[in-house]
Structure formats: structure tokens, C-alpha cells
Tab-separated table of C-alpha atoms and ligand atoms in Angstrom:
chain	number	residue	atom	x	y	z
Y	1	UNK	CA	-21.400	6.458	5.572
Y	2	UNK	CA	-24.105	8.296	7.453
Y	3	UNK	CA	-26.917	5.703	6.231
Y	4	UNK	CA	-24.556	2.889	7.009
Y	5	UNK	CA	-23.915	3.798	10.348
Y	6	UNK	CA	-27.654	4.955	10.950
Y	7	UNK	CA	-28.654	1.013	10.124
Y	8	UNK	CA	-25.896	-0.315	12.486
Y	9	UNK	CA	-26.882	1.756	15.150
Y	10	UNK	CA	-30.583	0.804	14.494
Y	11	UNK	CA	-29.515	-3.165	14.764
Y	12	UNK	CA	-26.704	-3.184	16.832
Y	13	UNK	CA	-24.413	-3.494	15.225
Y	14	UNK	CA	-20.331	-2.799	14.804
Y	15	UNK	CA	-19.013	-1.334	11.125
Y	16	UNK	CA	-15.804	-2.620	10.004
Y	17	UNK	CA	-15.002	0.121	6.781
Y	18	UNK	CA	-12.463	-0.919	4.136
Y	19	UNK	CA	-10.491	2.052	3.780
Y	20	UNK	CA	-8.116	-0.108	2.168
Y	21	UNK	CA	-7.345	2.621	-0.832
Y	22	UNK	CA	-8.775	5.753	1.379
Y	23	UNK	CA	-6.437	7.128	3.642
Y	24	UNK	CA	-6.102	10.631	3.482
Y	25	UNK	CA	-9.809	10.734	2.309
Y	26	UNK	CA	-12.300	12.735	4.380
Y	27	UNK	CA	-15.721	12.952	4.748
Y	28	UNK	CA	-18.053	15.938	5.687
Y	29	UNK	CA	-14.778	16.994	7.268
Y	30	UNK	CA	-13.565	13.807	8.729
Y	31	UNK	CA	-10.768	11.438	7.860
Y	32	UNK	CA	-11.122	7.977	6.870
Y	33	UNK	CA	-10.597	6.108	9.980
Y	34	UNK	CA	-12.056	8.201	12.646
Y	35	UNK	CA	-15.608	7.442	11.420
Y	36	UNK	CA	-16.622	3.662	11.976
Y	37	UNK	CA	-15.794	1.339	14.459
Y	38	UNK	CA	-12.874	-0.331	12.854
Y	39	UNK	CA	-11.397	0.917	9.837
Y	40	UNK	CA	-8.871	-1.066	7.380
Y	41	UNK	CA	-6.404	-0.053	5.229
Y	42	UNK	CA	-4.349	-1.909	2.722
Y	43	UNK	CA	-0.459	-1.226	2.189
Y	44	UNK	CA	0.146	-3.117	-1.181
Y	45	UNK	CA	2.497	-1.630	-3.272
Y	46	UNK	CA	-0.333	0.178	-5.253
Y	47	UNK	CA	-2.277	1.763	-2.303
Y	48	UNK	CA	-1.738	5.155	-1.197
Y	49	UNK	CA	1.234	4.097	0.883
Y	50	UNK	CA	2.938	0.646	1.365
Y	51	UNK	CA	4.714	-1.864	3.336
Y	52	UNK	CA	5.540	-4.117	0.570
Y	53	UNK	CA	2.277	-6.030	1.547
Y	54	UNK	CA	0.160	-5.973	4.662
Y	55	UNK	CA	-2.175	-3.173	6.204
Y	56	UNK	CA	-3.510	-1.480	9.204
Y	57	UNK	CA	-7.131	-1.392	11.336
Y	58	UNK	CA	-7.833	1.381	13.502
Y	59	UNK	CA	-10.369	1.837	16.164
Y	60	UNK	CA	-10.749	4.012	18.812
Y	61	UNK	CA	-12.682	1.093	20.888
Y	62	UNK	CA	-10.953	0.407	23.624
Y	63	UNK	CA	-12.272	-3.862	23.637
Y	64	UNK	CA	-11.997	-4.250	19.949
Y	65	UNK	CA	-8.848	-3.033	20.070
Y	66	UNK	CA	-7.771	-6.059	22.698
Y	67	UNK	CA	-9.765	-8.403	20.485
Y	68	UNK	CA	-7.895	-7.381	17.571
Y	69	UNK	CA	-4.527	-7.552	19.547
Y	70	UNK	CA	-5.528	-11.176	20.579
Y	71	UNK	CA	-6.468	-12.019	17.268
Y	72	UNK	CA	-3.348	-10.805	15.507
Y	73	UNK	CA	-1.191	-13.661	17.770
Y	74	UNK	CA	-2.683	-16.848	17.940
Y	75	UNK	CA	-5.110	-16.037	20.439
Y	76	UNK	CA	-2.668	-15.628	23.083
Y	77	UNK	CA	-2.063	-13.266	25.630
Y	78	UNK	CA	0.417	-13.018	28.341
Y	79	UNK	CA	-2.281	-9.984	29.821
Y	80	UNK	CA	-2.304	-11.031	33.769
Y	81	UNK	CA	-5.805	-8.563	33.545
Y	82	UNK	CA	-7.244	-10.941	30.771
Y	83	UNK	CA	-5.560	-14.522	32.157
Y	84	UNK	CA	-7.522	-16.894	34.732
Y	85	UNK	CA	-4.061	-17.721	36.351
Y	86	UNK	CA	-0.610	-16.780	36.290
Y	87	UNK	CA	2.105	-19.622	36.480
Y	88	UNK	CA	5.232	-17.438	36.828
Y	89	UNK	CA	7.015	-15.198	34.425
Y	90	UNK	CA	7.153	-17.734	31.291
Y	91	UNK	CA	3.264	-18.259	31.583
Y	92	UNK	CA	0.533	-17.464	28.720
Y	93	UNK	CA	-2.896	-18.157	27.794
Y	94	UNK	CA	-4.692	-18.868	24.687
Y	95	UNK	CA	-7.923	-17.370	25.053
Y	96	UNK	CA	-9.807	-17.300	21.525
Y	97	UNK	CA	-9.012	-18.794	17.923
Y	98	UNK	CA	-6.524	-16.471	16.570
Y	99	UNK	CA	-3.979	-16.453	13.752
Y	100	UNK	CA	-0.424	-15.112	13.032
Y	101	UNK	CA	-1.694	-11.785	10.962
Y	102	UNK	CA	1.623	-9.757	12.726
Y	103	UNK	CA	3.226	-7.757	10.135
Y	104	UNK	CA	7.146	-7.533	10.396
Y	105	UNK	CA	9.171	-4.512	12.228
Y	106	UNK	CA	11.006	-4.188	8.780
Y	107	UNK	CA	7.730	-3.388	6.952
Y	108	UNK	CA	6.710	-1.483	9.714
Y	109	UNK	CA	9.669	0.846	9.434
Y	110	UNK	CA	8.908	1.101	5.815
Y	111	UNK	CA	5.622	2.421	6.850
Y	112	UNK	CA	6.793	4.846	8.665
Y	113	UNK	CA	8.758	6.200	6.483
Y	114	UNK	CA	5.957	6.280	3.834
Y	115	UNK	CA	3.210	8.260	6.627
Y	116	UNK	CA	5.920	11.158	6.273
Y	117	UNK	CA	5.931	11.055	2.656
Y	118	UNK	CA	1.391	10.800	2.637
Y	119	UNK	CA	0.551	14.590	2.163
Y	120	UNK	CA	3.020	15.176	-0.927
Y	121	UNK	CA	1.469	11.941	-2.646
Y	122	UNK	CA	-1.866	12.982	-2.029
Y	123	UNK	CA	-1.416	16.212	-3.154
Y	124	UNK	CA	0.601	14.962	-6.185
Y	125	UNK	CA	-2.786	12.820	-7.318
Y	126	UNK	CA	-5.067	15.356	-6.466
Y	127	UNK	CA	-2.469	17.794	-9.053
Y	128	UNK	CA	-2.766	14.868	-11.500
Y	129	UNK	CA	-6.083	14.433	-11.375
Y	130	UNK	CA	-7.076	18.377	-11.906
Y	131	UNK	CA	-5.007	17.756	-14.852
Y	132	UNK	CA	-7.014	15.073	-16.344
Y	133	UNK	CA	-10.621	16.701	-15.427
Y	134	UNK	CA	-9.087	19.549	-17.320
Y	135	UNK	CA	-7.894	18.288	-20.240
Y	136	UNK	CA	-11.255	15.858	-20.635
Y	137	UNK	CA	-13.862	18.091	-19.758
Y	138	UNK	CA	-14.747	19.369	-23.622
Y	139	UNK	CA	-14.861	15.674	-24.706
Y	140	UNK	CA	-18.044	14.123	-24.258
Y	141	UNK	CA	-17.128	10.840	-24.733
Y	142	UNK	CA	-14.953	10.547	-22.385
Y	143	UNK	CA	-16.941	10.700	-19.106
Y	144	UNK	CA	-14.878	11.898	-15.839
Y	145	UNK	CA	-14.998	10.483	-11.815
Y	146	UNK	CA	-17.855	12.429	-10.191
Y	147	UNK	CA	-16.624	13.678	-6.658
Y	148	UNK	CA	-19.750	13.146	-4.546
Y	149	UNK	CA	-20.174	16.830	-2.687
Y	150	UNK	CA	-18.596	16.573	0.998
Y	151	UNK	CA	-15.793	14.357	0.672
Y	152	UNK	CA	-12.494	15.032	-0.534
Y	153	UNK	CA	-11.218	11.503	-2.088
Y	154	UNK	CA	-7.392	10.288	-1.777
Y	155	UNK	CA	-7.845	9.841	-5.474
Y	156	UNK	CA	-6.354	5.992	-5.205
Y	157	UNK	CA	-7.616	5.248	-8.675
Y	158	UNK	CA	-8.756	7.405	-11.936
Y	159	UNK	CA	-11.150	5.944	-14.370
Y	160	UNK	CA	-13.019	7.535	-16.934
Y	161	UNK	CA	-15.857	6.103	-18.880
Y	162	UNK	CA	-15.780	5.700	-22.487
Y	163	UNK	CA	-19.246	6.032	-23.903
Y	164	UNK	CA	-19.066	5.736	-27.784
Y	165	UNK	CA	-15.911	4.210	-28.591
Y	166	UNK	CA	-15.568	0.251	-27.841
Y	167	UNK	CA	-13.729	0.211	-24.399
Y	168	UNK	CA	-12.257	-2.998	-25.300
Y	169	UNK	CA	-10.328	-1.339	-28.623
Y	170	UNK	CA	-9.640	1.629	-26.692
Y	171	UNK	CA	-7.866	-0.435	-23.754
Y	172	UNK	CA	-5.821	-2.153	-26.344
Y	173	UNK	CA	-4.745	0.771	-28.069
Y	174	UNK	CA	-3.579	2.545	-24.796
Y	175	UNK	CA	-1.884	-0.995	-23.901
Y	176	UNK	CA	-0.307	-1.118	-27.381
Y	177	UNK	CA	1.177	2.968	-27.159
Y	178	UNK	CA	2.512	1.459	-24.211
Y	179	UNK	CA	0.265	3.259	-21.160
Y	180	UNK	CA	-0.261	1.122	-18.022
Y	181	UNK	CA	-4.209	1.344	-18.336
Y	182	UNK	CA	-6.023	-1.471	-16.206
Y	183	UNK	CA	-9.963	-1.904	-15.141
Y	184	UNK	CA	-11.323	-1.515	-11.473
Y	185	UNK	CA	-13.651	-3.483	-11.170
Y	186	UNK	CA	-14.871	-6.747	-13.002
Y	187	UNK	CA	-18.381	-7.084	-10.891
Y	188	UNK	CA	-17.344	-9.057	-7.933
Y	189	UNK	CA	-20.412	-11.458	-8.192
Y	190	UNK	CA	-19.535	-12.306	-12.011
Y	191	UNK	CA	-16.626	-14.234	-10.317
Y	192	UNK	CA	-16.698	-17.880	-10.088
Y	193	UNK	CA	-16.736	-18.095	-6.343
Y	194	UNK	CA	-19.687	-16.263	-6.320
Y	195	UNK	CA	-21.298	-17.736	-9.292
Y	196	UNK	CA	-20.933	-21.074	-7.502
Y	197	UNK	CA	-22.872	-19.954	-4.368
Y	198	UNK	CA	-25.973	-18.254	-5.200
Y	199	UNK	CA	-25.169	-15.308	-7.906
Y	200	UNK	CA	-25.724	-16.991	-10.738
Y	201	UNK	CA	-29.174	-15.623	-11.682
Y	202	UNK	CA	-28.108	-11.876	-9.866
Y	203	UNK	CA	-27.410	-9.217	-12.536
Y	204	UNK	CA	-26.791	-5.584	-11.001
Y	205	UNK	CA	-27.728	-3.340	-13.915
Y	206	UNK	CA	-26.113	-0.150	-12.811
Y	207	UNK	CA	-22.576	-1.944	-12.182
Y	208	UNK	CA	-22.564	-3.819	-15.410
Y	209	UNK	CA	-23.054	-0.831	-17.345
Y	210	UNK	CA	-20.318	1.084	-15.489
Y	211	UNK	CA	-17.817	-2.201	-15.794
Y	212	UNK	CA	-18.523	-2.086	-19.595
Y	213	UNK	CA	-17.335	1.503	-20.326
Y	214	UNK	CA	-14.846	1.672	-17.365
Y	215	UNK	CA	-10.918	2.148	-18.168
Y	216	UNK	CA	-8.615	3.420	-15.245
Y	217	UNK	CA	-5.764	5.742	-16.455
Y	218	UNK	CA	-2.212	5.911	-14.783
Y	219	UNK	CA	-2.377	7.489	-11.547
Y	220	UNK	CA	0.885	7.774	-8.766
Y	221	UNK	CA	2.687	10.171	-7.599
Y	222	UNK	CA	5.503	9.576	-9.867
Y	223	UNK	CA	3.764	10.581	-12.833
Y	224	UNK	CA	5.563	13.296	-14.676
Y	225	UNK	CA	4.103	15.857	-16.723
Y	226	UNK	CA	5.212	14.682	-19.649
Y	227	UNK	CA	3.930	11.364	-18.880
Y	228	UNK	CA	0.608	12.568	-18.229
Y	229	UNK	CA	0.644	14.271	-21.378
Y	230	UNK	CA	1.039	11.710	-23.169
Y	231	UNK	CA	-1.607	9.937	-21.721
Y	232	UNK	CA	-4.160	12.700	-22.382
Y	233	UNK	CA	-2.790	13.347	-26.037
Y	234	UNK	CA	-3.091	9.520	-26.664
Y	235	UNK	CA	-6.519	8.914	-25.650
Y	236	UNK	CA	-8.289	12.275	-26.554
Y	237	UNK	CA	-6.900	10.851	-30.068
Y	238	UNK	CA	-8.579	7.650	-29.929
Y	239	UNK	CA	-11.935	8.720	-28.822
Y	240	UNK	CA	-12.124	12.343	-31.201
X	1	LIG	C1	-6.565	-3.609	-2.018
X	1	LIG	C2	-7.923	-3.762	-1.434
X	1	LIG	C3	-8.202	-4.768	-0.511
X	1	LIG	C4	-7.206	-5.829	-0.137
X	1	LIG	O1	-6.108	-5.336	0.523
X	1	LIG	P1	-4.998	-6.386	0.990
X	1	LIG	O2	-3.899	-5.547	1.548
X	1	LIG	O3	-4.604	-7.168	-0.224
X	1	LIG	O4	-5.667	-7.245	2.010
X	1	LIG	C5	-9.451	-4.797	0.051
X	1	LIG	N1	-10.405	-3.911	-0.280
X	1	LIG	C6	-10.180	-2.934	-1.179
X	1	LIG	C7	-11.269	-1.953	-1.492
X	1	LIG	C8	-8.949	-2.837	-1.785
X	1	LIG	O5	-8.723	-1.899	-2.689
């Protein structure tokens, strides 16, 4: 984040961070969302907290945040400081190309509820993922997250890398014993979208040899004990 912001301020320029699964993270001893300009975060179901879908931006800029506000509704605001005239009481303005993006009250009250409930989850992943480091750390083909020094991570998402074993075999086999194993991420420039404007000939070396030995294990606050167990039991007997 320093570097990034060190090249904005060089240019210019205004950072927009997704913190989509990062709240609760900090780094060098700040949280996620009090270091860029504008910070997102994501509240799908399998974020660190959720509104069912939708998310949050933050600033602390006091004309981004009126931008944002504008943006959110249509462009319009009934803001007698931002208008050119006033009408009388039923009168608005549409100042700038906006869109509905307004989450619901409802969702919001689910959010609420879910801020209170933030510091047990994150403390339940970071219990989780002790666990894991733990129980993997003699097996040397199965590779662990490295925790870059400085940050403390809100631990959204565990994924080990399997180094001799085929990951694909392995993934079925966990899928098969019934464990909810997925892979974050496919390269985002292997997509067809991407492929179709300009990435066709762009291979990143580094993140296709991550994406081939990747496998994320269960992670949530749910996750019992016995659960986990499993989960360590059933791999560490795959790959040994
Ligand atoms: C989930 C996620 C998003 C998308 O969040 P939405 O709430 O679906 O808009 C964006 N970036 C990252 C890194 C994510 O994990």
C-alpha cells in the first residue's frame, strides 16, 4: 500500500482500495479503510460480514464523499448548497450521471447487526487458521499462506499450495469426502472478456504457477473443531 500510494501521490492521483474481503485487516497498524482515499468492501454472504448482497465505501474526503452520495441516487440532489435554483419545497436537481446503487434499510439493519458480531468472527478465523498452520507445518507438500510481516490479515480465505500431488485429484478427492474446497483465483486475464481485448498473448508466470497448485480449504466462523479436523486428517492423508 505504501508504493501504491507513493505513485498516486507522485501523479495525482485518487486510490480507490478493494477491501472487499479485508475488513478487520490492518496494516503497519492501521485498519483497512482508513488508508486510501476510498475504500470498498463487499457484504456477500461469503465476506467477512454480510447484507445478503451489497457493500460499503468509506472515505474520509469530505467531496468524494458528496460525489459518492450523488452517485448512489441518480445523480440527484435536493442539496440547496449544491443546486443552481430552488423552486420550492418539492424541487431537485440532477447534477451528474448517476445510478440507483442504494442498498435497502432491511439489509442495512442486517449489517448492523453483523458489525457487532465482526471481532468474534475474526478471531474465530484467525483460531482456525493457527489450527491449520499447525497441523501443516511438518508436511512439505502442503505449502501454507505466508503472512507478509506488518499486517495482520482478516483471514477471508485459506489456501494452501499443493506441490507434489496433482491439485486437480486432490480437489476431487476433498470434493468427493464431502469438504467444501473451492479455488481463488482462476487468473483474471485467462477469462474470455479479457482474452477478447488484448490478453491473449499476456502470460503472468508467477500467477499461473500459484493458480496451478492453489486449493482453498473451508474457512468461517462456524467451523467446528471437529469439522476442521476432519479437514486436516483428510488431506494430510492424500498428500503423505
Ligand atoms: C467479492 C469481491 C468483489 C465483489 O464484491 P461484490 O459485493 O460482489 O461487488 C470485488 N473484489 C474482491 C477482491 C472481492 O473479493
Amino acid at each position: 500500500m505504501d508504493e501504491i500510494h507513493s505513485i498516486a501521490r507522485e501523479h495525482n492521483l485518487v486510490v480507490i482500495e478493494d477491501g472487499a474481503h479485508a475488513l478487520g485487516s490492518v496494516y503497519k497498524g492501521k485498519k483497512i479503510g482508513s488508508l486510501s482515499d476510498m475504500t470498498t468492501f463487499s457484504f456477500h454472504p461469503v465476506k467477512p460480514i454480510t447484507t445478503g448482497e451489497g457493500g460499503m465505501i468509506v472515505t474520509d474526503n469530505e467531496s468524494l464523499y458528496k460525489k459518492l452520495l450523488l452517485f448512489r441516487s441518480h445523480g440527484i440532489t435536493r442539496d440547496d448548497s449544491l443546486m443552481n435554483r430552488n423552486d420550492g419545497p418539492w424541487f431537485y436537481q440532477q447534477l451528474d450521471l448517476g445510478y440507483n446503487y442504494r442498498i435497502t434499510d432491511i439489509q442495512c439493519a442486517l449489517g448492523c447487526s453483523q458489525m457487532k458480531k465482526l471481532d468474534r468472527f475474526l478471531k474465530r478465523r484467525k483460531e482456525i487458521v493457527a489450527r491449520y498452520n499447525e497441523a501443516f507445518a511438518g508436511c512439505n507438500n502442503i505449502v501454507t499462506p505466508y503472512q507478509l510481516p506488518e499486517t495482520e490479515s482478516g483471514w477471508h480465505l485459506y489456501i494452501v499450495q499443493i506441490k507434489k500431488h496433482d491439485r486437480k485429484k486432490v480437489f476431487e478427492t476433498l470434493r468427493e469426502c464431502g469438504i467444501g474446497v473451492n479455488v481463488h483465483y482462476i487468473p483474471v486475464y485467462m477469462h474470455p472478456y479479457y482474452q477478447e481485448h488484448g490478453y491473449e498473448n499476456v502470460h503472468c508466470r508467477n500467477a499461473e504457477e500459484v493458480y496451478s497448485h492453489i486449493i482453498s480449504l473451508p474457512l468461517y466462523p462456524g467451523l467446528s473443531i471437529e469439522q476442521q479436523e476432519y479437514v486436516i486428517r483428510t488431506l494430510k492423508d492424500i498428500c503423505e
